[in-house]
Amino acid sequence: MDFLSREASPLPEALWKQIDATVVRAATRVLIGRRFLKLFGPLGIGVEHISVDDADNVEQVAEDGLITTRGRKVLEIPMIYDDFLLYARDLEAAERSGFPVDLSKAAAAAEACALKEDKLIFFGDSRVGYDGLLTAPGANKIERKDWSTGENAFTDIAAAIELLTEKGIYGPYALALSPDLYMQMQRLQPGTGLLEIDRVSKLVDGHVFKSPVLGRGKAVLVASDERNMDLVVGQDMAAAYLEQTELNHRLRVLETVLLRIKRSQAIVVFE
């Protein structure tokens, strides 16, 4: 069965290849969480649920001849999607002229899905019980000083790494920042000749990332080893054919992904 309904669509294979390349290229530019999280998968679109263990507390318990696993929950892997249209007249004009089809709408849909994925990674979704890096219960919290002055950013992040190390949680570390905090660190440190961002980057081996989904004034440090967390991928991002409506073609960019936090203590949120 072709879940993406491509075989039943009237679009030629060559156009599908162009759409695929456009979707991957656009999504890669935007995705941030995938740059530091280990991927578990792709598992396939038919894998709908995944177990999520509390790594420090998971255990099998036998009671009255019944064995269960405590510290484990099973979550549905949600689907993220965004739709777009290809106009029939545009496709016909491209075929007659030999010009490439304008796939700007496919790129926009892929970017929208990428932002939705990162929003799910960082903030989860409380409506359906998904935890994000900034909302996970049990994550460490550090009061953030003013990162636009002095060595506050460097000292706060160094303190966060020290906190994780004291708890036996080691690297690799990754730091995700809202754009405003990232820009605040683009300044020379007095007496060092170094930008604040360069000093911070050395603390985390260059794993500093900024994401627009974080809004303003938000930062999170994670020990991103797969022992602590990973990103479950069922269906990786791809385009599917939905229908022909009013002669035009409706397509959907979709994926199924879920952040799996195994040790919330491997997260430090700067508040």
PDB file of C-alpha atoms in Angstrom:
ATOM      1  CA  MET A   1       0.000   0.000   0.000  1.00  0.00           C
ATOM      2  CA  ASP A   2       1.301   3.431  -0.972  1.00  0.00           C
ATOM      3  CA  PHE A   3       0.492   5.499   2.130  1.00  0.00           C
ATOM      4  CA  LEU A   4       1.582   8.704   0.401  1.00  0.00           C
ATOM      5  CA  SER A   5      -0.851   8.002  -2.488  1.00  0.00           C
ATOM      6  CA  ARG A   6       1.748   8.875  -5.100  1.00  0.00           C
ATOM      7  CA  GLU A   7       1.071   5.939  -7.356  1.00  0.00           C
ATOM      8  CA  ALA A   8      -2.568   6.980  -7.695  1.00  0.00           C
ATOM      9  CA  SER A   9      -1.723  10.616  -8.400  1.00  0.00           C
ATOM     10  CA  PRO A  10      -1.485  12.117 -11.911  1.00  0.00           C
ATOM     11  CA  LEU A  11       1.842  13.797 -11.090  1.00  0.00           C
ATOM     12  CA  PRO A  12       4.864  12.375 -12.945  1.00  0.00           C
ATOM     13  CA  GLU A  13       7.731  10.713 -11.106  1.00  0.00           C
ATOM     14  CA  ALA A  14      10.165  13.430 -12.173  1.00  0.00           C
ATOM     15  CA  LEU A  15       8.002  16.060 -10.442  1.00  0.00           C
ATOM     16  CA  TRP A  16       7.844  13.958  -7.277  1.00  0.00           C
ATOM     17  CA  LYS A  17      11.642  13.887  -7.214  1.00  0.00           C
ATOM     18  CA  GLN A  18      11.712  17.677  -7.466  1.00  0.00           C
ATOM     19  CA  ILE A  19       9.151  17.976  -4.660  1.00  0.00           C
ATOM     20  CA  ASP A  20      11.163  15.607  -2.453  1.00  0.00           C
ATOM     21  CA  ALA A  21      14.355  17.585  -2.992  1.00  0.00           C
ATOM     22  CA  THR A  22      12.552  20.854  -2.250  1.00  0.00           C
ATOM     23  CA  VAL A  23      10.975  19.522   0.956  1.00  0.00           C
ATOM     24  CA  VAL A  24      14.265  18.137   2.285  1.00  0.00           C
ATOM     25  CA  ARG A  25      16.205  21.278   1.400  1.00  0.00           C
ATOM     26  CA  ALA A  26      13.645  23.630   2.991  1.00  0.00           C
ATOM     27  CA  ALA A  27      13.196  21.553   6.149  1.00  0.00           C
ATOM     28  CA  THR A  28      16.942  21.121   6.667  1.00  0.00           C
ATOM     29  CA  ARG A  29      17.416  24.889   6.715  1.00  0.00           C
ATOM     30  CA  VAL A  30      14.898  25.320   9.537  1.00  0.00           C
ATOM     31  CA  LEU A  31      15.104  22.236  11.752  1.00  0.00           C
ATOM     32  CA  ILE A  32      17.072  22.808  14.957  1.00  0.00           C
ATOM     33  CA  GLY A  33      16.187  19.983  17.347  1.00  0.00           C
ATOM     34  CA  ARG A  34      17.510  17.372  14.936  1.00  0.00           C
ATOM     35  CA  ARG A  35      20.906  19.053  14.942  1.00  0.00           C
ATOM     36  CA  PHE A  36      21.624  17.910  18.488  1.00  0.00           C
ATOM     37  CA  LEU A  37      19.148  15.086  19.208  1.00  0.00           C
ATOM     38  CA  LYS A  38      19.848  11.490  18.255  1.00  0.00           C
ATOM     39  CA  LEU A  39      17.244  10.036  15.893  1.00  0.00           C
ATOM     40  CA  PHE A  40      15.474   6.784  16.712  1.00  0.00           C
ATOM     41  CA  GLY A  41      14.142   5.546  13.390  1.00  0.00           C
ATOM     42  CA  PRO A  42      12.633   6.053  10.878  1.00  0.00           C
ATOM     43  CA  LEU A  43      10.392   3.245  12.123  1.00  0.00           C
ATOM     44  CA  GLY A  44       7.725   3.515   9.417  1.00  0.00           C
ATOM     45  CA  ILE A  45       4.321   5.150   9.238  1.00  0.00           C
ATOM     46  CA  GLY A  46       2.678   2.032  10.690  1.00  0.00           C
ATOM     47  CA  VAL A  47       4.424   2.432  14.059  1.00  0.00           C
ATOM     48  CA  GLU A  48       1.902   4.484  15.996  1.00  0.00           C
ATOM     49  CA  HIS A  49       3.113   4.170  19.601  1.00  0.00           C
ATOM     50  CA  ILE A  50       6.441   4.116  21.450  1.00  0.00           C
ATOM     51  CA  SER A  51       7.417   3.417  25.043  1.00  0.00           C
ATOM     52  CA  VAL A  52       9.029   6.216  27.039  1.00  0.00           C
ATOM     53  CA  ASP A  53      11.070   5.147  30.078  1.00  0.00           C
ATOM     54  CA  ASP A  54      12.098   7.180  33.086  1.00  0.00           C
ATOM     55  CA  ALA A  55      15.659   5.864  32.806  1.00  0.00           C
ATOM     56  CA  ASP A  56      16.532   6.431  36.472  1.00  0.00           C
ATOM     57  CA  ASN A  57      13.415   4.723  37.828  1.00  0.00           C
ATOM     58  CA  VAL A  58      12.258   2.116  35.332  1.00  0.00           C
ATOM     59  CA  GLU A  59      12.004  -1.383  36.795  1.00  0.00           C
ATOM     60  CA  GLN A  60      10.039  -4.568  36.424  1.00  0.00           C
ATOM     61  CA  VAL A  61       7.799  -5.412  39.361  1.00  0.00           C
ATOM     62  CA  ALA A  62       6.309  -8.837  40.071  1.00  0.00           C
ATOM     63  CA  GLU A  63       3.171  -8.949  42.205  1.00  0.00           C
ATOM     64  CA  ASP A  64       0.842 -11.915  42.589  1.00  0.00           C
ATOM     65  CA  GLY A  65       2.156 -13.571  39.455  1.00  0.00           C
ATOM     66  CA  LEU A  66       1.845 -10.384  37.382  1.00  0.00           C
ATOM     67  CA  ILE A  67       4.920  -8.613  35.999  1.00  0.00           C
ATOM     68  CA  THR A  68       4.624  -4.952  35.071  1.00  0.00           C
ATOM     69  CA  THR A  69       7.116  -2.199  34.281  1.00  0.00           C
ATOM     70  CA  ARG A  70       7.103   0.866  36.470  1.00  0.00           C
ATOM     71  CA  GLY A  71       8.545   4.111  35.183  1.00  0.00           C
ATOM     72  CA  ARG A  72       7.357   3.403  31.642  1.00  0.00           C
ATOM     73  CA  LYS A  73       4.564   4.993  29.633  1.00  0.00           C
ATOM     74  CA  VAL A  74       3.390   4.464  26.095  1.00  0.00           C
ATOM     75  CA  LEU A  75       2.680   7.485  23.888  1.00  0.00           C
ATOM     76  CA  GLU A  76       1.245   7.880  20.424  1.00  0.00           C
ATOM     77  CA  ILE A  77       3.684   9.258  17.866  1.00  0.00           C
ATOM     78  CA  PRO A  78       1.803  12.297  16.533  1.00  0.00           C
ATOM     79  CA  MET A  79       1.601  13.381  12.929  1.00  0.00           C
ATOM     80  CA  ILE A  80       2.739  16.856  11.931  1.00  0.00           C
ATOM     81  CA  TYR A  81       1.484  18.211   8.609  1.00  0.00           C
ATOM     82  CA  ASP A  82       0.935  21.223   6.404  1.00  0.00           C
ATOM     83  CA  ASP A  83      -0.959  21.315   3.087  1.00  0.00           C
ATOM     84  CA  PHE A  84      -0.243  23.153  -0.142  1.00  0.00           C
ATOM     85  CA  LEU A  85      -1.640  23.449  -3.662  1.00  0.00           C
ATOM     86  CA  LEU A  86      -0.058  22.985  -7.062  1.00  0.00           C
ATOM     87  CA  TYR A  87      -2.118  24.812  -9.668  1.00  0.00           C
ATOM     88  CA  ALA A  88      -3.005  22.803 -12.763  1.00  0.00           C
ATOM     89  CA  ARG A  89      -2.393  25.757 -15.096  1.00  0.00           C
ATOM     90  CA  ASP A  90       1.089  26.269 -13.636  1.00  0.00           C
ATOM     91  CA  LEU A  91       1.956  22.609 -14.210  1.00  0.00           C
ATOM     92  CA  GLU A  92       0.674  22.773 -17.779  1.00  0.00           C
ATOM     93  CA  ALA A  93       2.589  25.981 -18.462  1.00  0.00           C
ATOM     94  CA  ALA A  94       5.799  24.483 -17.077  1.00  0.00           C
ATOM     95  CA  GLU A  95       5.408  21.386 -19.232  1.00  0.00           C
ATOM     96  CA  ARG A  96       4.828  23.421 -22.406  1.00  0.00           C
ATOM     97  CA  SER A  97       7.640  25.901 -21.772  1.00  0.00           C
ATOM     98  CA  GLY A  98      10.173  23.486 -20.334  1.00  0.00           C
ATOM     99  CA  PHE A  99      10.666  25.752 -17.334  1.00  0.00           C
ATOM    100  CA  PRO A 100      10.919  24.197 -13.847  1.00  0.00           C
ATOM    101  CA  VAL A 101       7.742  24.065 -11.757  1.00  0.00           C
ATOM    102  CA  ASP A 102       7.682  26.722  -9.051  1.00  0.00           C
ATOM    103  CA  LEU A 103       7.671  24.715  -5.805  1.00  0.00           C
ATOM    104  CA  SER A 104       7.734  27.649  -3.417  1.00  0.00           C
ATOM    105  CA  LYS A 105       4.542  26.433  -1.744  1.00  0.00           C
ATOM    106  CA  ALA A 106       6.076  23.011  -1.141  1.00  0.00           C
ATOM    107  CA  ALA A 107       9.070  24.709   0.484  1.00  0.00           C
ATOM    108  CA  ALA A 108       6.789  26.847   2.653  1.00  0.00           C
ATOM    109  CA  ALA A 109       4.839  23.778   3.809  1.00  0.00           C
ATOM    110  CA  ALA A 110       8.087  21.977   4.681  1.00  0.00           C
ATOM    111  CA  GLU A 111       9.302  24.992   6.662  1.00  0.00           C
ATOM    112  CA  ALA A 112       5.979  25.123   8.513  1.00  0.00           C
ATOM    113  CA  CYS A 113       6.299  21.452   9.450  1.00  0.00           C
ATOM    114  CA  ALA A 114       9.887  21.983  10.589  1.00  0.00           C
ATOM    115  CA  LEU A 115       8.808  24.806  12.901  1.00  0.00           C
ATOM    116  CA  LYS A 116       5.972  22.666  14.276  1.00  0.00           C
ATOM    117  CA  GLU A 117       8.441  19.861  14.958  1.00  0.00           C
ATOM    118  CA  ASP A 118      10.782  22.174  16.852  1.00  0.00           C
ATOM    119  CA  LYS A 119       7.894  23.649  18.806  1.00  0.00           C
ATOM    120  CA  LEU A 120       6.903  20.122  19.865  1.00  0.00           C
ATOM    121  CA  ILE A 121      10.515  19.381  20.852  1.00  0.00           C
ATOM    122  CA  PHE A 122      10.979  22.511  22.938  1.00  0.00           C
ATOM    123  CA  PHE A 123       7.515  23.005  24.405  1.00  0.00           C
ATOM    124  CA  GLY A 124       5.684  19.691  23.986  1.00  0.00           C
ATOM    125  CA  ASP A 125       1.892  19.839  24.045  1.00  0.00           C
ATOM    126  CA  SER A 126       0.170  19.783  27.410  1.00  0.00           C
ATOM    127  CA  ARG A 127      -3.214  19.117  25.795  1.00  0.00           C
ATOM    128  CA  VAL A 128      -2.195  15.596  24.872  1.00  0.00           C
ATOM    129  CA  GLY A 129       0.483  14.906  27.491  1.00  0.00           C
ATOM    130  CA  TYR A 130       3.676  15.523  25.498  1.00  0.00           C
ATOM    131  CA  ASP A 131       6.640  16.993  27.389  1.00  0.00           C
ATOM    132  CA  GLY A 132       9.115  19.388  25.786  1.00  0.00           C
ATOM    133  CA  LEU A 133      12.643  20.326  26.781  1.00  0.00           C
ATOM    134  CA  LEU A 134      11.439  23.535  28.432  1.00  0.00           C
ATOM    135  CA  THR A 135       8.338  22.014  30.032  1.00  0.00           C
ATOM    136  CA  ALA A 136       9.483  18.587  31.228  1.00  0.00           C
ATOM    137  CA  PRO A 137       8.683  17.896  34.905  1.00  0.00           C
ATOM    138  CA  GLY A 138      11.855  17.363  36.922  1.00  0.00           C
ATOM    139  CA  ALA A 139      14.125  19.444  34.702  1.00  0.00           C
ATOM    140  CA  ASN A 140      16.700  21.595  36.460  1.00  0.00           C
ATOM    141  CA  LYS A 141      15.999  25.329  36.642  1.00  0.00           C
ATOM    142  CA  ILE A 142      18.525  28.159  36.878  1.00  0.00           C
ATOM    143  CA  GLU A 143      17.558  31.799  37.248  1.00  0.00           C
ATOM    144  CA  ARG A 144      18.987  33.591  34.243  1.00  0.00           C
ATOM    145  CA  LYS A 145      20.914  36.790  34.813  1.00  0.00           C
ATOM    146  CA  ASP A 146      21.072  39.599  32.265  1.00  0.00           C
ATOM    147  CA  TRP A 147      23.027  38.033  29.398  1.00  0.00           C
ATOM    148  CA  SER A 148      23.526  41.367  27.659  1.00  0.00           C
ATOM    149  CA  THR A 149      26.131  42.520  30.171  1.00  0.00           C
ATOM    150  CA  GLY A 150      29.325  41.300  31.815  1.00  0.00           C
ATOM    151  CA  GLU A 151      30.100  37.581  31.864  1.00  0.00           C
ATOM    152  CA  ASN A 152      26.609  36.585  32.958  1.00  0.00           C
ATOM    153  CA  ALA A 153      25.899  34.275  30.033  1.00  0.00           C
ATOM    154  CA  PHE A 154      29.219  32.480  30.401  1.00  0.00           C
ATOM    155  CA  THR A 155      28.923  32.047  34.165  1.00  0.00           C
ATOM    156  CA  ASP A 156      25.285  30.887  33.995  1.00  0.00           C
ATOM    157  CA  ILE A 157      26.050  28.258  31.354  1.00  0.00           C
ATOM    158  CA  ALA A 158      29.216  27.149  33.139  1.00  0.00           C
ATOM    159  CA  ALA A 159      27.150  26.740  36.320  1.00  0.00           C
ATOM    160  CA  ALA A 160      24.604  24.648  34.418  1.00  0.00           C
ATOM    161  CA  ILE A 161      27.306  22.324  33.095  1.00  0.00           C
ATOM    162  CA  GLU A 162      28.782  22.027  36.582  1.00  0.00           C
ATOM    163  CA  LEU A 163      25.324  21.163  37.928  1.00  0.00           C
ATOM    164  CA  LEU A 164      24.895  18.362  35.398  1.00  0.00           C
ATOM    165  CA  THR A 165      28.408  17.056  36.035  1.00  0.00           C
ATOM    166  CA  GLU A 166      27.784  16.902  39.776  1.00  0.00           C
ATOM    167  CA  LYS A 167      24.737  14.744  39.055  1.00  0.00           C
ATOM    168  CA  GLY A 168      26.812  12.383  36.926  1.00  0.00           C
ATOM    169  CA  ILE A 169      25.322  13.624  33.657  1.00  0.00           C
ATOM    170  CA  TYR A 170      28.029  14.247  31.099  1.00  0.00           C
ATOM    171  CA  GLY A 171      28.232  15.523  27.554  1.00  0.00           C
ATOM    172  CA  PRO A 172      27.849  16.025  24.759  1.00  0.00           C
ATOM    173  CA  TYR A 173      26.064  19.204  25.738  1.00  0.00           C
ATOM    174  CA  ALA A 174      23.967  21.401  23.477  1.00  0.00           C
ATOM    175  CA  LEU A 175      22.651  24.909  24.094  1.00  0.00           C
ATOM    176  CA  ALA A 176      19.484  26.183  22.381  1.00  0.00           C
ATOM    177  CA  LEU A 177      18.725  29.900  22.496  1.00  0.00           C
ATOM    178  CA  SER A 178      16.008  32.287  21.449  1.00  0.00           C
ATOM    179  CA  PRO A 179      17.309  34.704  18.773  1.00  0.00           C
ATOM    180  CA  ASP A 180      17.437  37.680  21.158  1.00  0.00           C
ATOM    181  CA  LEU A 181      19.702  35.895  23.655  1.00  0.00           C
ATOM    182  CA  TYR A 182      21.883  34.665  20.817  1.00  0.00           C
ATOM    183  CA  MET A 183      22.327  38.226  19.561  1.00  0.00           C
ATOM    184  CA  GLN A 184      23.057  39.532  23.074  1.00  0.00           C
ATOM    185  CA  MET A 185      26.182  37.355  23.115  1.00  0.00           C
ATOM    186  CA  GLN A 186      27.541  38.805  19.875  1.00  0.00           C
ATOM    187  CA  ARG A 187      29.763  41.264  21.756  1.00  0.00           C
ATOM    188  CA  LEU A 188      33.378  41.475  22.818  1.00  0.00           C
ATOM    189  CA  GLN A 189      34.226  40.518  26.367  1.00  0.00           C
ATOM    190  CA  PRO A 190      36.387  43.217  28.021  1.00  0.00           C
ATOM    191  CA  GLY A 191      40.003  42.163  28.401  1.00  0.00           C
ATOM    192  CA  THR A 192      39.619  38.925  26.410  1.00  0.00           C
ATOM    193  CA  GLY A 193      39.354  39.968  22.781  1.00  0.00           C
ATOM    194  CA  LEU A 194      36.714  37.246  22.392  1.00  0.00           C
ATOM    195  CA  LEU A 195      33.030  37.393  21.668  1.00  0.00           C
ATOM    196  CA  GLU A 196      30.837  36.131  24.489  1.00  0.00           C
ATOM    197  CA  ILE A 197      29.284  33.613  22.082  1.00  0.00           C
ATOM    198  CA  ASP A 198      32.765  32.214  21.293  1.00  0.00           C
ATOM    199  CA  ARG A 199      33.523  31.641  24.977  1.00  0.00           C
ATOM    200  CA  VAL A 200      30.137  29.991  25.513  1.00  0.00           C
ATOM    201  CA  SER A 201      30.573  27.894  22.380  1.00  0.00           C
ATOM    202  CA  LYS A 202      33.803  26.423  23.726  1.00  0.00           C
ATOM    203  CA  LEU A 203      31.953  25.228  26.831  1.00  0.00           C
ATOM    204  CA  VAL A 204      29.625  23.082  24.700  1.00  0.00           C
ATOM    205  CA  ASP A 205      32.070  22.104  21.926  1.00  0.00           C
ATOM    206  CA  GLY A 206      30.403  24.411  19.435  1.00  0.00           C
ATOM    207  CA  HIS A 207      26.892  23.009  19.924  1.00  0.00           C
ATOM    208  CA  VAL A 208      25.069  26.344  20.144  1.00  0.00           C
ATOM    209  CA  PHE A 209      21.803  26.711  18.244  1.00  0.00           C
ATOM    210  CA  LYS A 210      19.202  29.416  17.898  1.00  0.00           C
ATOM    211  CA  SER A 211      15.564  28.749  17.067  1.00  0.00           C
ATOM    212  CA  PRO A 212      12.748  31.202  16.305  1.00  0.00           C
ATOM    213  CA  VAL A 213      10.184  28.946  17.994  1.00  0.00           C
ATOM    214  CA  LEU A 214      11.744  29.835  21.354  1.00  0.00           C
ATOM    215  CA  GLY A 215      10.393  33.366  21.130  1.00  0.00           C
ATOM    216  CA  ARG A 216      12.281  35.727  23.433  1.00  0.00           C
ATOM    217  CA  GLY A 217      14.326  35.307  26.594  1.00  0.00           C
ATOM    218  CA  LYS A 218      14.500  31.499  26.543  1.00  0.00           C
ATOM    219  CA  ALA A 219      17.438  29.137  26.727  1.00  0.00           C
ATOM    220  CA  VAL A 220      17.928  25.468  27.532  1.00  0.00           C
ATOM    221  CA  LEU A 221      21.033  23.328  28.004  1.00  0.00           C
ATOM    222  CA  VAL A 222      20.786  19.571  27.479  1.00  0.00           C
ATOM    223  CA  ALA A 223      23.051  16.562  27.757  1.00  0.00           C
ATOM    224  CA  SER A 224      21.894  15.195  24.433  1.00  0.00           C
ATOM    225  CA  ASP A 225      23.248  11.652  24.583  1.00  0.00           C
ATOM    226  CA  GLU A 226      20.653   9.065  23.528  1.00  0.00           C
ATOM    227  CA  ARG A 227      20.780   7.636  27.043  1.00  0.00           C
ATOM    228  CA  ASN A 228      19.053  10.845  28.153  1.00  0.00           C
ATOM    229  CA  MET A 229      16.765  11.716  25.231  1.00  0.00           C
ATOM    230  CA  ASP A 230      16.133  11.114  21.564  1.00  0.00           C
ATOM    231  CA  LEU A 231      13.769  12.012  18.754  1.00  0.00           C
ATOM    232  CA  VAL A 232      11.551   9.155  17.631  1.00  0.00           C
ATOM    233  CA  VAL A 233      10.824   9.276  13.897  1.00  0.00           C
ATOM    234  CA  GLY A 234       8.090   7.110  12.423  1.00  0.00           C
ATOM    235  CA  GLN A 235       7.548   8.575   8.970  1.00  0.00           C
ATOM    236  CA  ASP A 236      10.266  11.045   8.061  1.00  0.00           C
ATOM    237  CA  MET A 237       9.154  14.244   6.380  1.00  0.00           C
ATOM    238  CA  ALA A 238       7.685  13.625   2.930  1.00  0.00           C
ATOM    239  CA  ALA A 239       4.983  14.882   0.578  1.00  0.00           C
ATOM    240  CA  ALA A 240       1.753  12.962   0.001  1.00  0.00           C
ATOM    241  CA  TYR A 241      -0.974  13.406  -2.606  1.00  0.00           C
ATOM    242  CA  LEU A 242      -4.392  14.284  -1.180  1.00  0.00           C
ATOM    243  CA  GLU A 243      -6.775  15.119  -4.001  1.00  0.00           C
ATOM    244  CA  GLN A 244      -7.501  17.026  -7.145  1.00  0.00           C
ATOM    245  CA  THR A 245      -9.837  19.862  -6.366  1.00  0.00           C
ATOM    246  CA  GLU A 246     -11.107  22.440  -8.862  1.00  0.00           C
ATOM    247  CA  LEU A 247      -8.525  20.990 -11.297  1.00  0.00           C
ATOM    248  CA  ASN A 248      -5.677  21.863  -8.895  1.00  0.00           C
ATOM    249  CA  HIS A 249      -3.648  19.363  -6.878  1.00  0.00           C
ATOM    250  CA  ARG A 250      -3.646  19.374  -3.070  1.00  0.00           C
ATOM    251  CA  LEU A 251      -0.604  17.828  -1.400  1.00  0.00           C
ATOM    252  CA  ARG A 252       0.416  17.390   2.210  1.00  0.00           C
ATOM    253  CA  VAL A 253       3.864  17.536   3.770  1.00  0.00           C
ATOM    254  CA  LEU A 254       3.797  15.223   6.773  1.00  0.00           C
ATOM    255  CA  GLU A 255       5.906  13.384   9.312  1.00  0.00           C
ATOM    256  CA  THR A 256       5.402  11.468  12.570  1.00  0.00           C
ATOM    257  CA  VAL A 257       7.825  12.418  15.348  1.00  0.00           C
ATOM    258  CA  LEU A 258       8.014  12.477  19.131  1.00  0.00           C
ATOM    259  CA  LEU A 259      10.609  13.740  21.604  1.00  0.00           C
ATOM    260  CA  ARG A 260      11.427  11.006  24.095  1.00  0.00           C
ATOM    261  CA  ILE A 261      12.861  12.371  27.363  1.00  0.00           C
ATOM    262  CA  LYS A 262      14.416   9.543  29.357  1.00  0.00           C
ATOM    263  CA  ARG A 263      16.171  11.616  32.023  1.00  0.00           C
ATOM    264  CA  SER A 264      14.640  15.006  32.740  1.00  0.00           C
ATOM    265  CA  GLN A 265      17.594  15.760  35.018  1.00  0.00           C
ATOM    266  CA  ALA A 266      19.711  16.002  31.847  1.00  0.00           C
ATOM    267  CA  ILE A 267      17.958  19.310  31.069  1.00  0.00           C
ATOM    268  CA  VAL A 268      18.710  22.754  32.485  1.00  0.00           C
ATOM    269  CA  VAL A 269      16.189  25.489  31.744  1.00  0.00           C
ATOM    270  CA  PHE A 270      17.270  29.118  32.191  1.00  0.00           C
ATOM    271  CA  GLU A 271      14.306  31.058  33.547  1.00  0.00           C
TER     272      GLU A 271
END
